mmCIF file of C-alpha atoms and ligand atoms in Angstrom:
data_model
loop_
_atom_site.group_PDB
_atom_site.id
_atom_site.type_symbol
_atom_site.label_atom_id
_atom_site.label_comp_id
_atom_site.label_asym_id
_atom_site.label_seq_id
_atom_site.Cartn_x
_atom_site.Cartn_y
_atom_site.Cartn_z
ATOM 1 C CA MET A 1 0.102 0.030 0.090
ATOM 2 C CA TRP A 2 2.969 2.544 0.866
ATOM 3 C CA LYS A 3 4.273 1.884 -2.738
ATOM 4 C CA LYS A 4 0.715 2.716 -4.286
ATOM 5 C CA ILE A 5 0.599 5.915 -2.123
ATOM 6 C CA TYR A 6 4.002 6.642 -3.117
ATOM 7 C CA LYS A 7 3.169 6.245 -6.912
ATOM 8 C CA MET A 8 0.096 8.537 -6.629
ATOM 9 C CA ILE A 9 2.082 11.452 -4.668
ATOM 10 C CA LYS A 10 4.723 11.202 -7.717
ATOM 11 C CA LYS A 11 2.248 11.453 -10.105
ATOM 12 C CA TYR A 12 0.873 14.949 -9.199
ATOM 13 C CA ASP A 13 2.543 18.480 -9.449
ATOM 14 C CA THR A 14 0.276 20.059 -6.724
ATOM 15 C CA ILE A 15 -0.364 18.355 -3.449
ATOM 16 C CA VAL A 16 -2.603 19.738 -0.888
ATOM 17 C CA ILE A 17 -2.206 18.068 2.726
ATOM 18 C CA SER A 18 -5.092 18.614 5.365
ATOM 19 C CA ARG A 19 -6.073 17.064 8.663
ATOM 20 C CA HIS A 20 -8.690 17.491 11.162
ATOM 21 C CA ILE A 21 -10.237 20.222 12.727
ATOM 22 C CA GLY A 22 -9.156 21.424 16.283
ATOM 23 C CA VAL A 23 -5.315 20.804 15.336
ATOM 24 C CA ASP A 24 -3.071 18.725 17.886
ATOM 25 C CA PRO A 25 0.509 17.926 17.532
ATOM 26 C CA ASP A 26 -0.232 14.559 15.652
ATOM 27 C CA ALA A 27 -2.368 16.249 13.015
ATOM 28 C CA MET A 28 0.107 18.887 12.651
ATOM 29 C CA GLY A 29 3.240 17.005 12.972
ATOM 30 C CA SER A 30 2.233 14.484 10.410
ATOM 31 C CA GLN A 31 1.005 17.154 7.932
ATOM 32 C CA LEU A 32 4.355 19.313 8.279
ATOM 33 C CA GLY A 33 6.477 16.349 8.383
ATOM 34 C CA LEU A 34 5.181 14.688 5.120
ATOM 35 C CA LYS A 35 4.962 18.090 3.469
ATOM 36 C CA LEU A 36 8.757 18.440 3.904
ATOM 37 C CA ALA A 37 9.623 14.836 3.200
ATOM 38 C CA ILE A 38 7.699 15.238 -0.187
ATOM 39 C CA GLU A 39 9.509 18.511 -0.872
ATOM 40 C CA LEU A 40 12.904 16.954 -0.229
ATOM 41 C CA THR A 41 11.996 14.052 -2.458
ATOM 42 C CA PHE A 42 10.361 16.020 -5.100
ATOM 43 C CA PRO A 43 11.762 19.627 -5.113
ATOM 44 C CA GLU A 44 9.508 20.591 -8.207
ATOM 45 C CA LYS A 45 6.155 19.953 -6.809
ATOM 46 C CA LYS A 46 3.946 22.488 -5.040
ATOM 47 C CA VAL A 47 3.103 21.204 -1.648
ATOM 48 C CA TYR A 48 0.415 22.960 0.662
ATOM 49 C CA ALA A 49 -0.312 21.975 4.387
ATOM 50 C CA ILE A 50 -3.647 23.627 5.298
ATOM 51 C CA GLY A 51 -6.213 24.352 7.977
ATOM 52 C CA ASN A 52 -6.533 26.596 11.020
ATOM 53 C CA GLY A 53 -3.148 26.504 13.231
ATOM 54 C CA SER A 54 -2.794 27.189 16.980
ATOM 55 C CA CYS A 55 0.231 29.363 18.352
ATOM 56 C CA LYS A 56 0.683 26.735 21.001
ATOM 57 C CA PHE A 57 2.077 24.516 18.258
ATOM 58 C CA GLY A 58 3.930 27.206 16.085
ATOM 59 C CA TYR A 59 7.295 25.235 16.870
ATOM 60 C CA LEU A 60 6.154 22.744 14.503
ATOM 61 C CA GLY A 61 6.330 25.119 11.615
ATOM 62 C CA LYS A 62 4.106 27.240 9.428
ATOM 63 C CA LEU A 63 0.856 26.156 7.661
ATOM 64 C CA ASP A 64 -0.048 27.513 4.197
ATOM 65 C CA LYS A 65 -2.994 29.599 2.659
ATOM 66 C CA LEU A 66 -4.341 28.415 -0.718
ATOM 67 C CA ASP A 67 -4.515 30.859 -3.374
ATOM 68 C CA GLU A 68 -6.686 31.195 -6.374
ATOM 69 C CA THR A 69 -3.649 29.640 -8.727
ATOM 70 C CA VAL A 70 -4.119 26.253 -7.128
ATOM 71 C CA ASP A 71 -6.313 24.017 -9.530
ATOM 72 C CA PHE A 72 -8.117 21.419 -7.416
ATOM 73 C CA SER A 73 -9.212 19.526 -10.365
ATOM 74 C CA ASN A 74 -5.700 18.594 -11.251
ATOM 75 C CA SER A 75 -4.253 18.168 -7.777
ATOM 76 C CA LEU A 76 -3.883 15.544 -4.981
ATOM 77 C CA LEU A 77 -5.435 16.061 -1.779
ATOM 78 C CA ILE A 78 -4.110 13.720 1.296
ATOM 79 C CA VAL A 79 -6.127 13.660 4.310
ATOM 80 C CA LEU A 80 -4.250 12.916 7.682
ATOM 81 C CA ASP A 81 -5.632 11.772 10.911
ATOM 82 C CA THR A 82 -9.228 12.357 10.055
ATOM 83 C CA PRO A 83 -11.820 9.377 9.884
ATOM 84 C CA ASP A 84 -14.736 11.425 8.499
ATOM 85 C CA LYS A 85 -15.457 13.984 6.107
ATOM 86 C CA LYS A 86 -17.040 16.424 8.457
ATOM 87 C CA ARG A 87 -13.948 16.780 10.377
ATOM 88 C CA ILE A 88 -11.574 17.773 7.518
ATOM 89 C CA ASP A 89 -10.256 21.136 8.004
ATOM 90 C CA GLY A 90 -10.446 23.236 4.886
ATOM 91 C CA ALA A 91 -10.957 20.725 2.054
ATOM 92 C CA VAL A 92 -13.377 18.699 0.200
ATOM 93 C CA PRO A 93 -11.861 15.639 -1.273
ATOM 94 C CA ALA A 94 -14.636 15.622 -4.076
ATOM 95 C CA ASP A 95 -13.024 18.814 -5.442
ATOM 96 C CA PHE A 96 -9.715 17.156 -6.231
ATOM 97 C CA LYS A 97 -8.595 14.688 -8.899
ATOM 98 C CA GLU A 98 -7.802 12.148 -6.296
ATOM 99 C CA SER A 99 -7.296 11.883 -2.752
ATOM 100 C CA ILE A 100 -5.516 9.712 -0.098
ATOM 101 C CA LYS A 101 -6.369 8.980 3.642
ATOM 102 C CA ILE A 102 -3.678 7.864 6.097
ATOM 103 C CA ASP A 103 -5.261 7.587 9.448
ATOM 104 C CA HIS A 104 -5.119 5.792 12.761
ATOM 105 C CA HIS A 105 -8.689 6.380 13.929
ATOM 106 C CA PRO A 106 -11.269 3.745 13.895
ATOM 107 C CA PHE A 107 -12.949 3.566 10.569
ATOM 108 C CA VAL A 108 -16.062 5.861 10.256
ATOM 109 C CA GLU A 109 -16.278 6.316 6.400
ATOM 110 C CA GLU A 110 -14.744 5.993 3.075
ATOM 111 C CA ILE A 111 -13.720 9.681 2.039
ATOM 112 C CA CYS A 112 -10.726 9.212 -0.440
ATOM 113 C CA THR A 113 -9.704 7.433 -3.622
ATOM 114 C CA LEU A 114 -6.977 5.553 -1.559
ATOM 115 C CA GLU A 115 -7.209 5.007 2.168
ATOM 116 C CA LEU A 116 -4.645 3.632 4.520
ATOM 117 C CA ILE A 117 -6.267 3.012 7.786
ATOM 118 C CA ASP A 118 -4.327 1.297 10.987
ATOM 119 C CA ASP A 119 -6.221 1.993 14.210
ATOM 120 C CA LYS A 120 -3.623 -0.105 15.980
ATOM 121 C CA ALA A 121 -0.969 2.491 15.124
ATOM 122 C CA SER A 122 0.062 4.663 17.858
ATOM 123 C CA SER A 123 -0.519 7.931 15.976
ATOM 124 C CA THR A 124 -0.536 9.319 12.284
ATOM 125 C CA CYS A 125 2.957 10.329 12.682
ATOM 126 C CA GLN A 126 4.133 6.955 13.404
ATOM 127 C CA LEU A 127 2.394 5.787 9.908
ATOM 128 C CA ILE A 128 4.360 8.721 8.193
ATOM 129 C CA ILE A 129 7.485 7.384 9.690
ATOM 130 C CA ASP A 130 6.579 3.635 8.534
ATOM 131 C CA PHE A 131 5.794 5.343 5.048
ATOM 132 C CA ILE A 132 9.362 7.083 5.000
ATOM 133 C CA TYR A 133 11.108 3.771 5.854
ATOM 134 C CA ALA A 134 8.957 1.741 3.227
ATOM 135 C CA THR A 135 9.697 3.826 0.215
ATOM 136 C CA LYS A 136 12.048 6.185 -1.280
ATOM 137 C CA LEU A 137 10.510 9.298 0.375
ATOM 138 C CA LYS A 138 13.578 11.299 1.807
ATOM 139 C CA ALA A 139 13.722 12.538 5.171
ATOM 140 C CA ASN A 140 15.868 14.762 7.356
ATOM 141 C CA LYS A 141 16.289 15.670 11.085
ATOM 142 C CA GLU A 142 13.659 18.216 10.829
ATOM 143 C CA VAL A 143 11.097 15.991 9.079
ATOM 144 C CA MET A 144 11.722 13.372 12.026
ATOM 145 C CA GLU A 145 11.760 16.105 14.634
ATOM 146 C CA LYS A 146 8.016 16.972 13.793
ATOM 147 C CA LEU A 147 6.907 13.337 13.516
ATOM 148 C CA PHE A 148 8.698 12.605 16.831
ATOM 149 C CA VAL A 149 6.771 15.372 18.534
ATOM 150 C CA GLY A 150 3.234 14.208 17.176
ATOM 151 C CA LEU A 151 3.905 10.702 18.169
ATOM 152 C CA VAL A 152 4.957 11.352 21.660
ATOM 153 C CA SER A 153 2.044 13.689 22.149
ATOM 154 C CA ASP A 154 -0.633 11.484 20.805
ATOM 155 C CA THR A 155 0.604 8.419 22.857
ATOM 156 C CA ASN A 156 0.704 10.938 25.851
ATOM 157 C CA ARG A 157 4.369 10.052 26.235
ATOM 158 C CA PHE A 158 3.967 6.495 25.555
ATOM 159 C CA ILE A 159 0.959 5.925 28.021
ATOM 160 C CA PHE A 160 -1.521 5.068 25.251
ATOM 161 C CA ASN A 161 0.636 2.796 23.393
ATOM 162 C CA SER A 162 3.841 1.340 24.573
ATOM 163 C CA SER A 163 4.314 -1.734 22.189
ATOM 164 C CA ASN A 164 7.750 -3.162 21.505
ATOM 165 C CA GLN A 165 7.379 -2.141 17.945
ATOM 166 C CA LEU A 166 6.765 1.482 18.835
ATOM 167 C CA PHE A 167 9.680 1.759 21.073
ATOM 168 C CA LEU A 168 11.843 0.115 18.190
ATOM 169 C CA THR A 169 10.554 2.818 15.551
ATOM 170 C CA VAL A 170 11.475 5.604 17.982
ATOM 171 C CA GLY A 171 14.872 4.135 18.993
ATOM 172 C CA LYS A 172 15.753 4.064 15.275
ATOM 173 C CA ILE A 173 14.629 7.619 14.401
ATOM 174 C CA VAL A 174 16.319 9.026 17.467
ATOM 175 C CA LYS A 175 19.466 7.039 16.561
ATOM 176 C CA ASP A 176 18.987 7.614 12.580
ATOM 177 C CA TYR A 177 18.513 11.243 12.742
ATOM 178 C CA ASN A 178 20.176 12.257 16.184
ATOM 179 C CA LEU A 179 17.115 13.510 17.599
ATOM 180 C CA ASN A 180 17.599 15.694 20.820
ATOM 181 C CA VAL A 181 14.619 14.399 22.709
ATOM 182 C CA GLU A 182 15.293 16.754 25.780
ATOM 183 C CA LYS A 183 14.848 19.655 23.575
ATOM 184 C CA LEU A 184 11.838 18.392 21.710
ATOM 185 C CA TYR A 185 10.203 17.610 25.055
ATOM 186 C CA GLN A 186 10.806 21.304 26.219
ATOM 187 C CA ASN A 187 8.755 22.487 22.957
ATOM 188 C CA LEU A 188 5.965 20.131 23.672
ATOM 189 C CA TYR A 189 5.461 20.487 27.896
ATOM 190 C CA MET A 190 6.507 23.908 28.320
ATOM 191 C CA ARG A 191 3.562 25.581 30.153
ATOM 192 C CA SER A 192 2.711 29.106 31.673
ATOM 193 C CA MET A 193 2.096 29.350 35.158
ATOM 194 C CA ASN A 194 -1.613 30.350 34.412
ATOM 195 C CA GLU A 195 -2.028 26.956 32.783
ATOM 196 C CA VAL A 196 -0.544 25.225 35.889
ATOM 197 C CA ARG A 197 -3.003 27.379 38.123
ATOM 198 C CA LEU A 198 -5.809 26.381 35.937
ATOM 199 C CA GLN A 199 -4.699 22.671 36.261
ATOM 200 C CA GLY A 200 -4.816 23.356 39.961
ATOM 201 C CA TYR A 201 -8.311 24.646 39.800
ATOM 202 C CA ILE A 202 -9.407 21.444 37.738
ATOM 203 C CA SER A 203 -7.927 19.391 40.631
ATOM 204 C CA GLN A 204 -9.694 21.145 43.163
ATOM 205 C CA ASN A 205 -13.219 21.188 41.475
ATOM 206 C CA MET A 206 -13.322 17.767 39.718
ATOM 207 C CA LEU A 207 -16.646 16.165 40.647
ATOM 208 C CA ILE A 208 -16.727 12.176 40.761
ATOM 209 C CA THR A 209 -19.682 10.076 39.770
ATOM 210 C CA ASP A 210 -20.724 6.751 41.647
ATOM 211 C CA ASN A 211 -19.182 4.666 38.854
ATOM 212 C CA GLY A 212 -15.845 6.765 38.649
ATOM 213 C CA VAL A 213 -16.422 9.411 36.046
ATOM 214 C CA GLY A 214 -14.299 12.523 37.101
ATOM 215 C CA TYR A 215 -15.418 15.711 35.466
ATOM 216 C CA VAL A 216 -15.157 19.458 35.559
ATOM 217 C CA ILE A 217 -17.047 22.178 33.945
ATOM 218 C CA LEU A 218 -14.819 25.255 32.643
ATOM 219 C CA THR A 219 -17.301 28.090 31.897
ATOM 220 C CA ASN A 220 -16.007 30.874 29.877
ATOM 221 C CA ASP A 221 -15.584 32.843 32.775
ATOM 222 C CA ILE A 222 -13.286 30.374 34.551
ATOM 223 C CA ILE A 223 -11.051 30.049 31.237
ATOM 224 C CA THR A 224 -10.761 33.913 30.980
ATOM 225 C CA LYS A 225 -9.929 34.200 34.588
ATOM 226 C CA PHE A 226 -6.874 31.668 34.175
ATOM 227 C CA LYS A 227 -6.185 33.633 30.747
ATOM 228 C CA ALA A 228 -6.586 30.290 28.871
ATOM 229 C CA ASP A 229 -8.795 29.432 25.814
ATOM 230 C CA ALA A 230 -11.209 26.496 25.536
ATOM 231 C CA ALA A 231 -8.844 24.435 23.359
ATOM 232 C CA SER A 232 -5.945 24.674 25.933
ATOM 233 C CA ALA A 233 -8.235 24.185 28.819
ATOM 234 C CA GLY A 234 -9.628 20.923 26.973
ATOM 235 C CA ASN A 235 -6.148 19.673 26.503
ATOM 236 C CA MET A 236 -5.445 19.578 30.136
ATOM 237 C CA VAL A 237 -7.508 16.279 30.063
ATOM 238 C CA ASN A 238 -4.146 14.454 29.372
ATOM 239 C CA ASN A 239 -2.989 15.502 32.779
ATOM 240 C CA PHE A 240 -5.521 13.345 34.856
ATOM 241 C CA ASN A 241 -4.459 9.752 34.237
ATOM 242 C CA TYR A 242 -3.774 7.172 36.799
ATOM 243 C CA ILE A 243 -6.009 8.511 39.578
ATOM 244 C CA ASP A 244 -7.229 5.568 41.688
ATOM 245 C CA GLU A 245 -10.913 6.781 42.087
ATOM 246 C CA ILE A 246 -11.443 7.694 38.275
ATOM 247 C CA LEU A 247 -11.792 5.157 35.268
ATOM 248 C CA VAL A 248 -13.158 7.870 32.730
ATOM 249 C CA TRP A 249 -12.541 11.562 32.966
ATOM 250 C CA ALA A 250 -13.798 14.503 31.032
ATOM 251 C CA MET A 251 -13.251 18.366 30.433
ATOM 252 C CA ILE A 252 -16.456 20.240 29.747
ATOM 253 C CA SER A 253 -15.212 23.541 28.462
ATOM 254 C CA GLU A 254 -17.372 26.481 27.350
ATOM 255 C CA ASP A 255 -16.163 27.849 23.791
ATOM 256 C CA LYS A 256 -18.053 31.184 23.715
ATOM 257 C CA LYS A 257 -16.481 32.191 20.441
ATOM 258 C CA ASN A 258 -17.882 29.312 18.590
ATOM 259 C CA ASP A 259 -20.844 28.748 20.744
ATOM 260 C CA ILE A 260 -20.618 25.259 21.709
ATOM 261 C CA VAL A 261 -19.583 23.164 24.663
ATOM 262 C CA LYS A 262 -16.410 21.177 24.080
ATOM 263 C CA ILE A 263 -15.812 17.888 25.855
ATOM 264 C CA ASN A 264 -12.619 16.020 25.989
ATOM 265 C CA ILE A 265 -12.610 12.606 27.209
ATOM 266 C CA ARG A 266 -10.401 9.982 28.315
ATOM 267 C CA SER A 267 -10.431 6.552 29.828
ATOM 268 C CA ARG A 268 -8.177 3.971 31.571
ATOM 269 C CA GLY A 269 -10.712 1.139 30.690
ATOM 270 C CA PRO A 270 -14.273 1.421 29.673
ATOM 271 C CA VAL A 271 -14.703 2.245 25.737
ATOM 272 C CA ILE A 272 -15.885 5.725 25.525
ATOM 273 C CA ASN A 273 -15.915 6.665 21.718
ATOM 274 C CA THR A 274 -19.333 5.023 21.583
ATOM 275 C CA VAL A 275 -20.632 7.345 23.828
ATOM 276 C CA ALA A 276 -18.969 10.326 22.277
ATOM 277 C CA GLU A 277 -20.448 9.345 18.877
ATOM 278 C CA LYS A 278 -23.873 10.069 20.409
ATOM 279 C CA TYR A 279 -22.896 13.504 21.220
ATOM 280 C CA ASN A 280 -21.628 14.676 17.899
ATOM 281 C CA GLY A 281 -18.108 13.233 18.605
ATOM 282 C CA GLY A 282 -16.040 10.363 18.326
ATOM 283 C CA GLY A 283 -12.266 9.456 18.163
ATOM 284 C CA HIS A 284 -10.449 6.589 19.825
ATOM 285 C CA LYS A 285 -11.663 3.897 22.463
ATOM 286 C CA MET A 286 -9.857 5.464 25.255
ATOM 287 C CA ALA A 287 -9.346 8.953 23.877
ATOM 288 C CA SER A 288 -12.414 10.830 22.412
ATOM 289 C CA GLY A 289 -14.264 14.189 22.263
ATOM 290 C CA ALA A 290 -17.580 15.561 21.578
ATOM 291 C CA ARG A 291 -19.453 18.901 20.771
ATOM 292 C CA VAL A 292 -22.619 19.931 22.166
ATOM 293 C CA THR A 293 -24.709 23.212 22.664
ATOM 294 C CA THR A 294 -25.996 23.076 26.258
ATOM 295 C CA MET A 295 -24.233 22.264 29.538
ATOM 296 C CA GLU A 296 -27.678 20.051 30.087
ATOM 297 C CA GLU A 297 -26.377 17.565 27.130
ATOM 298 C CA ALA A 298 -23.002 17.612 28.596
ATOM 299 C CA LYS A 299 -24.648 16.535 31.867
ATOM 300 C CA LEU A 300 -26.365 13.766 29.888
ATOM 301 C CA LEU A 301 -23.196 12.572 28.335
ATOM 302 C CA ILE A 302 -21.585 12.346 31.659
ATOM 303 C CA ASN A 303 -24.448 10.173 32.979
ATOM 304 C CA ASP A 304 -24.038 7.893 29.780
ATOM 305 C CA LEU A 305 -20.269 7.811 30.675
ATOM 306 C CA ASP A 306 -21.197 6.658 33.996
ATOM 307 C CA ARG A 307 -23.399 3.846 32.625
ATOM 308 C CA VAL A 308 -20.581 2.564 30.710
ATOM 309 C CA CYS A 309 -18.225 2.661 33.988
ATOM 310 C CA LYS A 310 -21.016 0.816 35.897
ATOM 311 C CA ARG A 311 -21.062 -1.974 33.382
ATOM 312 C CA TYR A 312 -17.377 -2.216 32.934
ATOM 313 C CA ILE A 313 -17.083 -2.511 36.993
ATOM 314 C CA GLU A 314 -19.528 -5.314 36.752
ATOM 315 C CA GLU A 315 -18.070 -7.199 33.917
ATOM 316 C CA GLU A 316 -14.540 -6.909 35.842
ATOM 317 C CA ASP A 317 -15.955 -8.210 38.914
ATOM 318 C CA ILE A 318 -17.463 -11.208 36.946
ATOM 319 C CA SER A 319 -14.155 -12.013 35.441
ATOM 320 C CA GLU A 320 -12.157 -11.611 38.612
ATOM 321 C CA SER A 321 -14.657 -14.055 40.584
ATOM 322 C CA ASN A 322 -14.308 -16.664 37.685
HETATM 323 P P1 AMP B 401 -9.012 15.619 21.884
HETATM 324 O O1 AMP B 401 -9.550 15.352 23.246
HETATM 325 O O2 AMP B 401 -9.370 16.703 21.434
HETATM 326 O O3 AMP B 401 -7.501 15.475 22.045
HETATM 327 O O4 AMP B 401 -9.619 14.469 21.086
HETATM 328 C C1 AMP B 401 -9.323 13.106 21.308
HETATM 329 C C2 AMP B 401 -9.666 12.286 20.037
HETATM 330 O O5 AMP B 401 -11.038 12.464 19.914
HETATM 331 C C3 AMP B 401 -8.922 12.523 18.661
HETATM 332 O O6 AMP B 401 -8.755 11.605 18.001
HETATM 333 C C4 AMP B 401 -9.943 13.362 18.106
HETATM 334 O O7 AMP B 401 -9.924 13.473 16.602
HETATM 335 C C5 AMP B 401 -11.349 13.062 18.346
HETATM 336 N N1 AMP B 401 -12.393 14.068 18.550
HETATM 337 C C6 AMP B 401 -12.403 14.912 19.419
HETATM 338 N N2 AMP B 401 -13.357 15.818 19.145
HETATM 339 C C7 AMP B 401 -14.216 14.986 18.250
HETATM 340 C C8 AMP B 401 -15.343 15.308 17.543
HETATM 341 N N3 AMP B 401 -16.118 16.558 17.838
HETATM 342 N N4 AMP B 401 -15.790 14.478 16.668
HETATM 343 C C9 AMP B 401 -15.121 13.503 16.424
HETATM 344 N N5 AMP B 401 -13.730 13.201 17.049
HETATM 345 C C10 AMP B 401 -13.426 13.910 17.762
#
């Protein structure tokens, strides 16, 4: 499959690389890493990495704006890290001559001419690393730095995925490209004191349901008080793993600018993406997100998560007593 994808890339003079809305380091790292790898391999091609950025991930590089000179009907679209049409940021596959999807989310729908989906992969960045090693696609230290950062971020520093194969891949790129892991971690994990204080607020105010769902409501007033925005507040969900009393946890953030309530959800056992899907969301079994319009709907989602946790605890009890 990688060879087929390589051939398709080789065929086109203009390539647009897109990914999901609500950018994160895996989406942006895979996008900018792949763009640079294609440019190194085929310097004559025009490659655009598009979508709304975030200054928080500015260290990964710059995104491009599409101008009127780009003729979509003669170009290739590559959609990264996105399982469905509605979450693609800034592109419509049908506008392009051909399209490729490379993703590690569970399958939702077919949107591209050629699709490579591996929901066992830790991250889309890991898939791009595999792509580079499997074909003649060139890479350098800068390419691998972007891919490393996305991979580390999506695995939450190897918590969500810690397979033997993943460590072998990471060991290989660190060695082959002489990566300075300490420096890359600084970019990824440096935070402001305001963020740390907001994290303190979350710890103090987290509510826990009967069956172990930890959640906190971050109103626009709270988010503004800590000089954060809804996206970075929601991202704090990654800092609450391994709490004894909590199986599933969620940040409910009011996004006043977009008039929505965003919910970031994580689990260390029960499957949560099926619940997220009921509330205009989706994602992975243990890391999902949803969007609703009212706090009442968000509370219904929490009730559903509580039910999923209850079932999980009962099933665990049965399997332990056998
Ligand atoms: P996040 O909490 O934003 O890091 O998202 C965790 C996972 O859930 C990622 O794989 C996202 O792509 C996915 N996700 C987040 N929000 C949504 C949504 N509204 N719809 C579908 N998938 C989502």
